[in-house]
Amino acid sequence: MSNELAIPEGCWVNPKGHFIPVSAISVPKQLESELVERLCSQARENSQWMKMFKADAISEVDSFRDLLADNYEVTRGGKKGNLTLHSYDGRFRIVKQRSEHVGFGPELQIAKQLIDQCINEWSEGANENLRIIVNRAFEVDKKGKISTARVLELRTYKIDHPDWIKAMEALSEAVIALDTATYIRFYERSELTGEYEPIVLHMAKV
C-alpha cells in the first residue's frame, strides 16, 4: 500500500505539500507549470536515451576492436583502450578514451621527506630552483587538494641519485586509482576548414 496521500480531485500540490484548488492558481502559473513538467519529462527521457546511446556506442566500438584482433590479427587502440576510428571518406571520426582519476596514499609524505633530504644534502644554486618546483608541486588548492599533475611531473626529472630514485619509487607507490571514466566523442570534418569539429551532444553547448 502506498504511503502517498491521494491528491483530491481539482487540486494541485504546492512545494510545501499542501493541496491547492486549481481555481485558486492563476492561469499563467498553471501554464508555466504544465510547460515545465512537459519539457522536463522530455529532457529526462532524452537523458536516458543519451545514456543508452553512449553505452551502445562504446560496446559497438569495443566489439569492432575485438573483431579486428580475433579475425584479422590487427591490433587497434592504446594500452588503456583508447581508440580512434574514421569513416572511409574521412568525413567522420570517433574517439573513445578511458581516463583514470588518481589520488595519493600515505606514501606521498614519505616521498616528500626523501625529496627534501635530497635537496638539503645537495649544494645550493640550481637545487634552490628544484626546491621551488617541489614546494609548488606539493601545494594544496582552495579545496585542500594536491595537484596530481604537478606531483607526477617530478618523476620526469632525470636525477641519478639513490635517494631521489628511492623518493620517486615511494611517489609511484603513493598513486591510487580513484576511479575511471570512459568517453566517446564524435567528429565531422568541416568543408570550410578541413578540421574535425565535434558533433555536439552536450545540450548547453549546442
Backbone as JSON, one array per atom type, in Angstrom:
{
  "sequence": "MSNELAIPEGCWVNPKGHFIPVSAISVPKQLESELVERLCSQARENSQWMKMFKADAISEVDSFRDLLADNYEVTRGGKKGNLTLHSYDGRFRIVKQRSEHVGFGPELQIAKQLIDQCINEWSEGANENLRIIVNRAFEVDKKGKISTARVLELRTYKIDHPDWIKAMEALSEAVIALDTATYIRFYERSELTGEYEPIVLHMAKV",
  "N": [[0.85, -1.2, 0.0], [0.59, 2.21, -0.86], [2.3, 4.95, 0.65], [1.83, 7.5, -0.06], [-0.36, 10.27, -0.08], [-3.53, 10.5, -1.59], [-4.18, 12.83, -4.15], [-6.6, 15.26, -3.89], [-9.37, 15.57, -6.12], [-9.3, 18.1, -8.56], [-7.34, 19.6, -7.38], [-3.96, 20.87, -6.91], [-0.58, 20.16, -5.86], [1.41, 22.12, -3.76], [4.85, 23.4, -3.24], [5.18, 22.95, -0.49], [3.7, 20.79, 0.03], [1.02, 21.14, 0.34], [-2.46, 20.92, -0.5], [-3.82, 22.62, -3.15], [-6.57, 24.25, -4.52], [-7.21, 24.14, -8.01], [-8.6, 26.24, -9.07], [-7.77, 28.33, -7.55], [-5.31, 28.92, -8.43], [-3.4, 30.96, -10.5], [-3.94, 31.47, -14.04], [-1.58, 31.97, -15.69], [0.34, 30.8, -14.01], [-0.48, 28.15, -13.99], [-0.11, 27.5, -16.69], [2.64, 27.83, -16.85], [3.56, 25.82, -15.11], [2.63, 23.5, -16.39], [4.08, 23.66, -18.79], [6.76, 23.46, -17.85], [6.75, 20.92, -16.62], [6.17, 19.27, -18.82], [8.36, 19.74, -20.58], [10.55, 19.06, -18.95], [10.0, 16.39, -18.49], [10.35, 15.39, -21.07], [13.06, 16.0, -21.32], [14.16, 14.3, -19.4], [13.59, 11.82, -20.52], [15.13, 12.0, -22.85], [17.63, 12.17, -21.68], [17.92, 9.62, -20.61], [17.93, 8.24, -23.0], [20.32, 9.19, -24.08], [22.18, 8.07, -22.32], [21.85, 5.36, -22.89], [22.55, 5.38, -25.58], [25.26, 6.12, -25.43], [26.32, 3.92, -24.02], [25.73, 1.86, -25.83], [27.18, 2.72, -28.08], [29.86, 2.66, -27.17], [30.05, -0.05, -26.64], [29.75, -1.12, -29.23], [32.01, -0.09, -30.52], [34.04, -1.31, -29.02], [33.49, -3.97, -29.63], [34.05, -3.98, -32.34], [36.81, -3.52, -32.29], [37.63, -5.88, -31.01], [36.82, -7.69, -32.94], [38.59, -7.12, -35.05], [40.97, -7.87, -33.84], [40.61, -10.61, -33.35], [39.75, -11.85, -35.8], [41.23, -10.72, -37.87], [43.75, -10.35, -36.98], [44.69, -7.87, -36.3], [45.71, -5.19, -34.37], [44.24, -2.55, -32.64], [44.19, 0.6, -31.04], [45.13, 2.06, -27.84], [47.02, 1.26, -24.81], [45.24, 1.66, -22.7], [42.83, 1.22, -23.81], [42.12, 3.25, -25.47], [40.96, 4.59, -28.53], [40.76, 5.45, -31.98], [38.65, 5.94, -34.7], [37.84, 6.09, -38.19], [35.67, 7.17, -40.85], [35.53, 5.84, -44.2], [35.76, 7.84, -46.16], [36.86, 9.81, -44.7], [35.28, 11.72, -43.56], [34.0, 11.46, -41.09], [34.79, 10.95, -37.63], [35.47, 8.92, -34.81], [36.23, 8.99, -31.41], [37.35, 7.16, -28.76], [37.96, 7.22, -25.36], [39.64, 6.41, -22.34], [39.78, 7.43, -19.1], [41.68, 7.87, -16.17], [41.24, 8.77, -12.81], [43.32, 9.86, -10.34], [44.69, 9.61, -7.0], [46.52, 10.13, -3.94], [48.27, 8.01, -1.61], [49.36, 7.41, 1.85], [52.08, 7.13, 1.41], [52.93, 9.29, 0.06], [53.77, 11.36, 1.77], [56.11, 10.27, 2.75], [57.61, 10.21, 0.42], [57.84, 12.96, 0.0], [59.42, 13.71, 2.21], [61.81, 12.33, 1.65], [62.54, 13.59, -0.73], [62.98, 16.18, 0.18], [65.17, 15.71, 1.83], [67.09, 15.05, -0.05], [67.42, 17.5, -1.44], [68.31, 19.13, 0.65], [70.76, 17.96, 1.22], [72.25, 18.34, -1.06], [74.3, 20.74, -2.8], [73.76, 24.33, -2.8], [72.2, 26.66, -5.13], [71.46, 25.64, -8.26], [69.83, 23.73, -7.19], [68.13, 25.11, -5.52], [66.28, 26.11, -7.23], [65.05, 23.73, -7.88], [63.96, 23.12, -5.42], [61.97, 25.06, -5.22], [60.29, 24.21, -7.3], [59.52, 21.71, -6.3], [58.21, 22.42, -3.9], [56.06, 23.86, -4.93], [54.79, 21.82, -6.25], [53.74, 20.32, -4.19], [51.93, 21.98, -3.05], [48.68, 22.85, -1.83], [45.35, 23.29, -3.14], [42.49, 25.55, -2.98], [40.58, 23.82, -2.1], [41.96, 22.11, -0.59], [43.35, 20.14, -1.9], [45.98, 18.34, -3.56], [47.77, 18.99, -6.56], [47.72, 16.5, -8.82], [48.98, 16.33, -11.27], [51.19, 18.08, -11.1], [52.68, 16.86, -9.06], [53.23, 14.3, -10.11], [54.75, 15.07, -12.23], [57.26, 15.39, -11.23], [58.48, 12.97, -11.48], [59.52, 12.96, -13.99], [61.94, 14.17, -14.01], [65.31, 13.69, -14.63], [67.29, 12.53, -12.47], [70.06, 11.17, -11.21], [70.43, 9.87, -8.5], [70.66, 7.97, -5.59], [68.92, 8.48, -3.36], [67.03, 10.18, -4.48], [65.97, 8.51, -6.44], [64.85, 6.57, -4.78], [62.94, 8.15, -3.58], [61.27, 8.69, -5.75], [60.32, 6.16, -6.23], [58.79, 5.75, -3.95], [56.94, 7.71, -4.46], [55.65, 6.69, -6.71], [54.47, 4.45, -5.58], [52.65, 5.67, -4.01], [50.58, 6.47, -5.58], [47.16, 6.18, -6.19], [44.52, 4.69, -7.86], [41.56, 6.27, -8.21], [39.08, 6.34, -9.6], [37.66, 5.43, -12.78], [36.82, 6.66, -16.03], [34.97, 6.43, -19.02], [35.0, 7.83, -22.2], [33.31, 8.81, -25.18], [33.55, 10.32, -28.28], [32.31, 12.2, -31.04], [33.04, 13.26, -34.35], [32.97, 15.53, -37.16], [34.27, 16.33, -40.31], [34.95, 19.63, -41.26], [33.8, 21.28, -44.15], [34.71, 23.73, -44.82], [37.04, 24.43, -43.29], [38.45, 22.09, -43.15], [39.09, 20.89, -40.82], [38.47, 18.66, -38.06], [35.43, 18.85, -36.41], [33.6, 18.8, -33.37], [30.68, 16.76, -33.04], [28.15, 18.0, -31.44], [26.83, 16.91, -28.44], [26.26, 17.77, -26.0], [23.88, 19.54, -24.36], [24.0, 22.19, -23.41], [25.94, 23.3, -24.98], [25.16, 23.32, -27.55]],
  "CA": [[0.0, 0.0, 0.0], [1.41, 3.4, -0.97], [2.22, 5.91, 1.76], [1.5, 8.8, -0.6], [-1.76, 10.65, 0.02], [-4.17, 10.78, -2.87], [-4.43, 14.25, -4.37], [-8.03, 15.47, -4.14], [-9.72, 16.0, -7.47], [-9.38, 19.55, -8.72], [-6.28, 20.26, -6.6], [-2.55, 20.64, -7.19], [0.24, 20.17, -4.65], [2.44, 23.16, -3.8], [6.15, 22.89, -2.75], [5.11, 22.56, 0.92], [2.88, 19.59, 0.16], [-0.38, 21.5, 0.6], [-3.37, 20.78, -1.63], [-4.35, 23.93, -3.54], [-7.55, 24.14, -5.61], [-6.73, 24.69, -9.27], [-9.29, 27.52, -9.28], [-7.06, 29.37, -6.8], [-4.0, 29.11, -9.06], [-3.56, 31.82, -11.68], [-3.76, 30.8, -15.33], [-0.16, 31.97, -16.09], [1.09, 29.84, -13.18], [-0.85, 26.83, -14.47], [0.56, 27.3, -17.97], [4.08, 27.68, -16.56], [3.78, 24.51, -14.52], [2.42, 22.49, -17.43], [5.21, 23.77, -19.71], [7.97, 22.95, -17.19], [6.6, 19.47, -16.42], [6.25, 18.61, -20.12], [9.73, 19.8, -21.12], [11.45, 18.3, -18.07], [9.73, 14.98, -18.75], [11.03, 15.07, -22.32], [14.51, 16.05, -21.06], [14.52, 13.09, -18.67], [13.55, 10.73, -21.48], [16.3, 12.15, -23.71], [18.8, 11.86, -20.88], [18.01, 8.16, -20.58], [18.32, 7.81, -24.34], [21.74, 9.5, -24.24], [22.94, 7.07, -21.56], [21.8, 4.11, -23.64], [23.31, 5.58, -26.8], [26.68, 6.08, -25.07], [26.68, 2.53, -23.7], [25.69, 1.07, -27.07], [28.27, 3.15, -28.95], [31.1, 2.12, -26.61], [30.01, -1.5, -26.83], [29.98, -1.42, -30.65], [33.41, 0.21, -30.82], [34.84, -2.37, -28.41], [33.25, -5.19, -30.39], [34.79, -3.85, -33.6], [38.22, -3.72, -31.97], [37.82, -7.31, -30.75], [36.68, -8.37, -34.23], [39.85, -6.95, -35.77], [42.02, -8.64, -33.17], [40.35, -12.05, -33.45], [39.59, -12.37, -37.16], [42.19, -10.18, -38.84], [45.05, -10.23, -36.31], [45.07, -6.45, -36.33], [45.5, -4.57, -33.06], [43.96, -1.12, -32.69], [43.95, 1.22, -29.75], [46.23, 2.16, -26.9], [47.04, 0.33, -23.68], [44.09, 1.87, -21.83], [41.59, 1.05, -24.55], [41.84, 4.43, -26.3], [40.81, 4.16, -29.92], [40.23, 6.44, -32.93], [38.16, 5.32, -35.92], [37.46, 7.04, -39.24], [34.91, 6.68, -41.99], [36.44, 5.64, -45.33], [35.99, 9.1, -46.87], [37.5, 10.75, -43.79], [34.36, 12.76, -43.12], [33.64, 11.29, -39.69], [35.78, 10.37, -36.72], [35.01, 8.57, -33.46], [37.35, 8.85, -30.48], [36.99, 6.57, -27.48], [39.05, 7.43, -24.41], [39.44, 5.95, -20.97], [40.54, 8.34, -18.24], [41.79, 7.48, -14.77], [41.42, 9.83, -11.83], [44.2, 9.29, -9.32], [45.0, 10.35, -5.78], [47.76, 9.66, -3.3], [48.19, 7.39, -0.3], [50.29, 7.95, 2.86], [53.47, 7.09, 0.93], [53.27, 10.6, -0.5], [54.52, 12.11, 2.77], [57.45, 9.68, 2.79], [58.29, 10.69, -0.77], [58.17, 14.38, 0.22], [60.55, 13.77, 3.15], [63.01, 11.89, 0.94], [62.9, 14.64, -1.68], [63.55, 17.29, 0.96], [66.51, 15.29, 2.27], [67.98, 15.16, -1.21], [67.71, 18.91, -1.71], [69.1, 19.66, 1.76], [72.11, 17.41, 1.17], [72.95, 18.84, -2.22], [74.74, 22.13, -2.69], [72.76, 25.31, -3.2], [72.31, 27.09, -6.52], [70.43, 25.08, -9.12], [68.91, 22.95, -6.38], [67.13, 26.01, -4.97], [65.2, 26.12, -8.22], [64.36, 22.46, -7.73], [63.18, 23.21, -4.19], [60.77, 25.84, -5.55], [59.43, 23.34, -8.11], [58.98, 20.68, -5.41], [57.25, 23.04, -2.98], [54.86, 24.16, -5.69], [54.12, 20.56, -6.57], [53.04, 19.81, -3.02], [50.96, 22.97, -2.56], [47.27, 22.44, -1.93], [44.48, 24.35, -3.65], [41.5, 26.06, -2.03], [39.82, 22.68, -1.58], [42.86, 21.27, 0.19], [43.82, 19.02, -2.72], [47.27, 18.49, -4.23], [47.7, 18.78, -7.99], [48.37, 15.24, -9.18], [49.83, 16.55, -12.44], [52.45, 18.67, -10.66], [53.45, 15.88, -8.29], [53.71, 13.25, -11.01], [55.75, 15.65, -13.13], [58.58, 15.23, -10.6], [59.08, 11.71, -11.94], [60.13, 13.15, -15.31], [63.28, 14.74, -13.86], [66.34, 12.66, -14.69], [68.27, 12.77, -11.42], [70.68, 9.88, -10.89], [70.88, 9.88, -7.12], [69.92, 6.88, -4.94], [67.83, 8.99, -2.52], [65.98, 10.69, -5.37], [65.35, 7.33, -7.04], [64.01, 5.99, -3.75], [61.8, 9.05, -3.4], [60.37, 8.51, -6.89], [59.67, 4.87, -6.03], [57.75, 5.99, -2.95], [55.91, 8.5, -5.12], [54.89, 5.78, -7.56], [53.66, 3.59, -4.71], [51.62, 6.5, -3.38], [49.49, 6.71, -6.53], [45.99, 5.33, -6.03], [43.48, 4.93, -8.87], [40.3, 6.52, -7.52], [38.02, 5.84, -10.46], [37.93, 5.55, -14.22], [35.68, 7.11, -16.82], [35.13, 6.18, -20.45], [34.36, 8.87, -23.02], [33.27, 8.58, -26.62], [33.25, 11.6, -28.92], [32.05, 12.07, -32.47], [33.51, 14.44, -35.08], [32.73, 15.62, -38.59], [35.23, 17.24, -40.92], [34.35, 20.83, -41.82], [34.1, 21.5, -45.56], [35.36, 25.04, -44.95], [38.38, 24.48, -42.71], [39.13, 20.79, -43.25], [39.36, 20.41, -39.47], [37.39, 17.89, -37.43], [34.67, 19.59, -35.41], [32.78, 17.86, -32.6], [29.23, 16.69, -33.16], [27.83, 18.38, -30.07], [25.74, 16.19, -27.78], [26.04, 18.47, -24.74], [22.81, 20.47, -24.68], [24.37, 23.57, -23.1], [26.92, 23.77, -25.94], [24.61, 23.26, -28.9]],
  "C": [[0.88, 1.24, 0.0], [1.2, 4.33, 0.21], [1.83, 7.3, 1.27], [0.0, 9.05, -0.49], [-2.31, 10.93, -1.36], [-4.46, 12.27, -2.98], [-5.93, 14.43, -4.67], [-8.28, 15.98, -5.55], [-9.86, 17.51, -7.52], [-8.34, 20.31, -7.94], [-4.9, 19.95, -7.18], [-1.81, 20.69, -5.86], [1.31, 21.25, -4.78], [3.74, 22.62, -3.21], [6.13, 22.45, -1.29], [4.24, 21.33, 1.15], [1.42, 19.87, 0.44], [-1.2, 21.31, -0.67], [-4.02, 22.14, -1.92], [-5.35, 23.73, -4.68], [-7.02, 24.8, -6.88], [-7.36, 26.06, -9.52], [-8.6, 28.66, -8.57], [-5.68, 29.67, -7.38], [-4.19, 29.91, -10.33], [-3.29, 31.04, -12.96], [-2.3, 30.83, -15.79], [0.66, 30.95, -15.3], [0.77, 28.41, -13.61], [-0.12, 26.51, -15.78], [2.06, 27.08, -17.78], [4.39, 26.29, -16.04], [3.65, 23.41, -15.56], [3.58, 22.47, -18.42], [6.46, 23.13, -19.12], [7.9, 21.43, -17.04], [6.76, 18.73, -17.74], [7.69, 18.58, -20.64], [10.7, 19.0, -20.27], [11.24, 16.8, -18.24], [10.42, 14.53, -20.02], [12.55, 15.05, -22.13], [14.96, 14.79, -20.35], [14.55, 11.89, -19.6], [14.78, 10.78, -22.4], [17.59, 11.84, -22.97], [19.01, 10.35, -20.8], [18.45, 7.62, -21.93], [19.81, 8.03, -24.57], [22.61, 8.48, -23.51], [22.99, 5.75, -22.33], [22.62, 4.21, -24.92], [24.81, 5.5, -26.52], [27.12, 4.65, -24.81], [26.72, 1.68, -24.96], [26.87, 1.42, -27.98], [29.61, 2.59, -28.48], [31.17, 0.62, -26.83], [30.31, -1.88, -28.28], [31.43, -1.18, -31.04], [34.32, -0.88, -30.25], [34.7, -3.68, -29.18], [34.01, -5.15, -31.71], [36.28, -4.08, -33.37], [38.52, -5.2, -31.74], [37.72, -8.11, -32.05], [37.97, -8.29, -35.03], [40.93, -7.85, -35.17], [41.85, -10.14, -33.39], [40.39, -12.57, -34.89], [40.68, -11.92, -38.13], [43.59, -9.99, -38.27], [45.6, -8.81, -36.43], [44.74, -5.85, -34.97], [45.3, -3.07, -33.23], [43.75, -0.61, -31.28], [45.16, 1.2, -28.85], [46.08, 1.18, -25.75], [45.8, 0.46, -22.82], [42.77, 1.69, -22.57], [41.21, 2.26, -25.37], [41.86, 4.02, -27.76], [40.23, 5.29, -30.75], [39.87, 5.72, -34.22], [37.72, 6.39, -36.9], [36.55, 6.37, -40.26], [35.87, 6.65, -43.19], [36.76, 6.95, -46.04], [36.62, 10.16, -45.98], [36.57, 11.82, -43.25], [34.09, 12.69, -41.62], [34.77, 10.64, -38.91], [35.1, 10.06, -35.39], [36.24, 8.37, -32.58], [36.81, 8.29, -29.17], [38.19, 6.69, -26.55], [38.66, 6.93, -23.04], [40.36, 6.77, -20.07], [40.52, 7.84, -16.8], [41.99, 8.71, -13.9], [42.2, 9.24, -10.66], [44.34, 10.22, -8.12], [46.26, 9.77, -5.18], [47.48, 9.06, -1.93], [49.21, 7.99, 0.64], [51.75, 7.94, 2.42], [53.91, 8.44, 0.37], [54.1, 11.43, 0.48], [55.95, 11.59, 2.89], [58.26, 10.18, 1.6], [58.72, 12.14, -0.59], [59.37, 14.52, 1.16], [61.85, 13.38, 2.47], [63.49, 12.95, -0.05], [63.55, 15.81, -0.95], [64.96, 16.95, 1.45], [67.51, 15.43, 1.14], [68.39, 16.61, -1.42], [68.58, 19.51, -0.61], [70.55, 19.18, 1.72], [72.92, 17.97, 0.01], [73.33, 20.3, -2.02], [73.64, 23.06, -3.17], [72.94, 25.69, -4.66], [71.15, 26.54, -7.32], [69.4, 24.31, -8.31], [67.85, 23.81, -5.69], [65.95, 26.13, -5.93], [64.37, 24.84, -8.12], [63.47, 22.48, -6.48], [61.87, 23.97, -4.44], [59.77, 24.98, -6.32], [58.74, 22.3, -7.22], [57.91, 21.26, -4.49], [55.95, 23.4, -3.69], [54.07, 22.9, -6.01], [53.28, 20.05, -5.41], [52.11, 20.84, -2.39], [49.55, 22.43, -2.73], [46.45, 23.62, -2.46], [43.47, 24.76, -2.59], [40.67, 24.95, -1.41], [40.7, 21.73, -0.77], [43.42, 20.09, -0.56], [45.14, 19.36, -3.39], [47.09, 18.22, -5.72], [48.45, 17.5, -8.36], [49.33, 15.44, -10.35], [51.18, 17.11, -12.03], [53.32, 17.67, -9.92], [54.04, 14.83, -9.22], [54.76, 13.77, -11.99], [57.16, 15.5, -12.56], [59.28, 13.97, -11.09], [59.77, 11.84, -13.3], [61.54, 13.71, -15.2], [64.31, 13.61, -13.78], [67.45, 12.99, -13.69], [68.79, 11.42, -10.94], [71.3, 9.94, -9.5], [70.04, 8.84, -6.37], [68.75, 7.36, -4.09], [66.68, 9.52, -3.37], [65.23, 9.53, -6.02], [64.4, 6.66, -6.04], [62.76, 6.83, -3.52], [60.78, 8.87, -4.52], [59.65, 7.17, -6.8], [58.53, 5.0, -5.02], [56.59, 6.77, -3.56], [55.03, 7.62, -6.0], [53.98, 4.89, -6.74], [52.52, 4.35, -4.08], [50.4, 6.69, -4.28], [48.38, 5.68, -6.34], [44.98, 5.7, -7.12], [42.14, 5.06, -8.16], [39.11, 6.01, -8.32], [38.42, 6.02, -11.91], [36.65, 5.99, -14.92], [35.98, 6.86, -18.29], [34.34, 7.21, -21.23], [34.36, 8.42, -24.48], [32.79, 9.87, -27.27], [33.16, 11.4, -30.43], [32.41, 13.38, -33.17], [33.12, 14.35, -36.54], [33.68, 16.66, -39.18], [34.5, 18.42, -41.57], [34.76, 20.99, -43.28], [34.85, 22.81, -45.77], [36.81, 25.01, -44.49], [39.16, 23.18, -42.89], [39.47, 20.2, -41.9], [38.17, 19.6, -38.95], [36.74, 18.73, -36.34], [33.75, 18.62, -34.68], [31.31, 17.92, -32.98], [28.7, 16.85, -31.75], [26.62, 17.61, -29.54], [25.44, 16.8, -26.42], [25.05, 19.6, -24.99], [23.2, 21.92, -24.45], [25.3, 24.16, -24.14], [26.41, 23.75, -27.37], [24.33, 24.67, -29.42]]
}
